[in-house]
Every structure is written in C-alpha cells, then in structure tokens.
Amino acid sequence: MARYKTVFRIFLAIAMVVIGIKHFTDPAPFVSIVPSSLPHPLALVYGSGFFEILGGAGLLIPQFSRAAAWILVILFIAVFPANLYQAIHNIPVLALPNDPPLIWLRLPFQILLVVWAGWFTRQDSHEF
C-alpha cells in the first residue's frame, strides 16, 4: 500500500506544480472563473497558483508533506466556489470540451481531490 501511496503522492505533486505554474503563465482562464463578487481576481489566481506550487512541492519533502497536504485540502475547498461559478455560467474548462454536463461533473471531482490530498495528511509508518 505504501508504494501506491507514494505513486499517488508524486502524481498529485507533479500535477499541482504544473497547474500552479499555469496560473502564472496563462492566468486568463483562471481569472474568468473567479466569482465576480470577489475582488482582485488576478491576485487570487496568482495566490492559488502559489499555493498549488507550494503544496505540490511540499508533498515531495517528507518533513513538509503533511503540512503541504493540508494546504492542498484547504485550497481545494477554497477554490470550489470558482468551480461552481464556472458551472453555473458555463465557462469552458481547460482541457475539456465545452459541454455543460462535463463542467458540472468537475464538481464531484473537486471532492475527490479533497479526499486524495486528505489521504496524505495521515502519517503512516511506511511513508517515504
């Protein structure tokens, strides 16, 4: 089981770093899903990108991996309103066809991400 957990940790870490970098290199799609009621959408996108990179990189460092996992859990919960806003307003999702059912299916995936990152908040005796 520890081997699978390590593979899933590395996969999530790489994905978060790549997506976090994308927040800086191409912020427009992320800005478009920030609810209009929130101020400074670009700053929020940069902030979430920073925490995605921090959380992803932290998952790879044993002494920081639990804290990094908590950062990601909180981040996934914090960005849920943006995903809901995206679904309600039918804003296209990166890397998916612009199909409203697919946009709505992304919401349960966000719950899966919370559970996935939450798995790494528990310290197992056979980690790393």
XYZ file of C-alpha atoms in Angstrom:
128
model
C 0.000 0.000 0.000
C 2.861 2.385 0.783
C 4.153 2.054 -2.779
C 0.764 3.044 -4.221
C 0.521 5.952 -1.832
C 3.944 7.171 -2.930
C 2.965 6.944 -6.609
C -0.262 8.866 -5.953
C 1.649 11.448 -3.909
C 4.163 12.026 -6.712
C 1.417 12.213 -9.338
C -0.571 14.773 -7.325
C 2.593 16.749 -6.572
C 3.572 16.996 -10.241
C 0.024 17.862 -11.295
C -0.233 20.630 -8.703
C 3.111 22.168 -9.632
C 2.239 22.096 -13.352
C -1.225 23.582 -12.776
C 0.214 26.138 -10.359
C 2.747 27.276 -12.939
C -0.080 27.548 -15.482
C -1.737 30.102 -13.147
C 1.260 32.372 -13.771
C 1.957 31.648 -17.429
C -1.676 31.767 -18.630
C -3.853 33.288 -15.895
C -6.769 34.396 -18.111
C -8.759 31.123 -17.997
C -8.426 31.045 -14.213
C -9.369 34.712 -13.852
C -12.513 34.018 -15.896
C -13.849 31.609 -13.257
C -13.257 33.800 -10.212
C -16.725 34.794 -8.986
C -17.461 38.395 -9.907
C -18.267 39.162 -6.268
C -14.621 38.627 -5.269
C -12.139 41.483 -5.544
C -8.780 41.324 -7.340
C -9.311 38.159 -9.401
C -5.792 38.173 -10.863
C -4.261 38.358 -7.384
C -6.490 35.459 -6.289
C -5.352 33.420 -9.282
C -1.705 34.136 -8.520
C -2.288 33.297 -4.854
C -3.948 29.990 -5.645
C -1.179 29.189 -8.138
C 1.430 29.913 -5.484
C -0.269 27.580 -3.004
C -0.657 24.879 -5.651
C 3.079 25.003 -6.339
C 3.885 25.150 -2.621
C 1.571 22.250 -1.824
C 2.772 20.149 -4.737
C 6.450 20.696 -3.977
C 5.836 20.167 -0.274
C 4.301 16.749 -0.906
C 7.708 15.614 -2.135
C 9.580 16.683 1.005
C 8.956 14.183 3.821
C 9.189 16.664 6.703
C 6.688 19.004 4.975
C 4.393 16.551 3.221
C 1.630 16.503 5.856
C 1.508 20.301 6.063
C 1.553 20.501 2.263
C -1.342 18.045 2.078
C -3.339 20.247 4.480
C -2.563 23.270 2.302
C -3.975 21.399 -0.688
C -7.080 20.251 1.195
C -7.823 23.836 2.203
C -7.027 25.097 -1.294
C -9.337 22.569 -2.976
C -12.145 23.623 -0.654
C -11.376 27.328 -1.148
C -11.497 27.148 -4.952
C -14.742 25.174 -5.032
C -16.824 28.380 -5.403
C -14.854 29.203 -8.563
C -15.669 25.776 -9.995
C -19.325 26.223 -9.075
C -19.312 29.689 -10.668
C -17.761 28.143 -13.764
C -20.510 25.517 -13.969
C -23.353 27.969 -13.361
C -22.058 30.381 -16.008
C -20.993 27.642 -18.454
C -17.402 28.870 -18.657
C -15.231 26.377 -20.591
C -12.900 24.152 -18.586
C -9.298 23.891 -19.721
C -8.619 20.580 -21.484
C -12.321 19.611 -21.709
C -14.837 20.069 -24.493
C -17.205 22.957 -23.741
C -20.020 20.666 -22.664
C -22.149 21.771 -19.681
C -22.535 18.241 -18.244
C -18.751 17.856 -18.202
C -18.403 21.196 -16.445
C -20.880 20.059 -13.777
C -19.100 16.694 -13.435
C -15.994 18.595 -12.438
C -17.626 19.496 -9.117
C -17.595 15.929 -7.710
C -14.014 15.640 -8.959
C -13.153 18.530 -6.632
C -14.445 16.421 -3.727
C -12.215 13.576 -4.907
C -9.238 15.970 -4.836
C -10.039 16.910 -1.225
C -10.137 13.216 -0.272
C -6.977 12.492 -2.272
C -4.977 15.257 -0.606
C -6.542 14.346 2.735
C -5.073 10.854 2.381
C -1.631 12.426 2.722
C -2.500 14.274 5.935
C -2.316 10.957 7.787
C 1.138 9.847 8.736
C 1.745 6.184 8.001
C 4.690 4.341 9.458
C 5.800 3.204 5.982
C 5.736 6.557 4.180
C 8.688 7.597 2.050
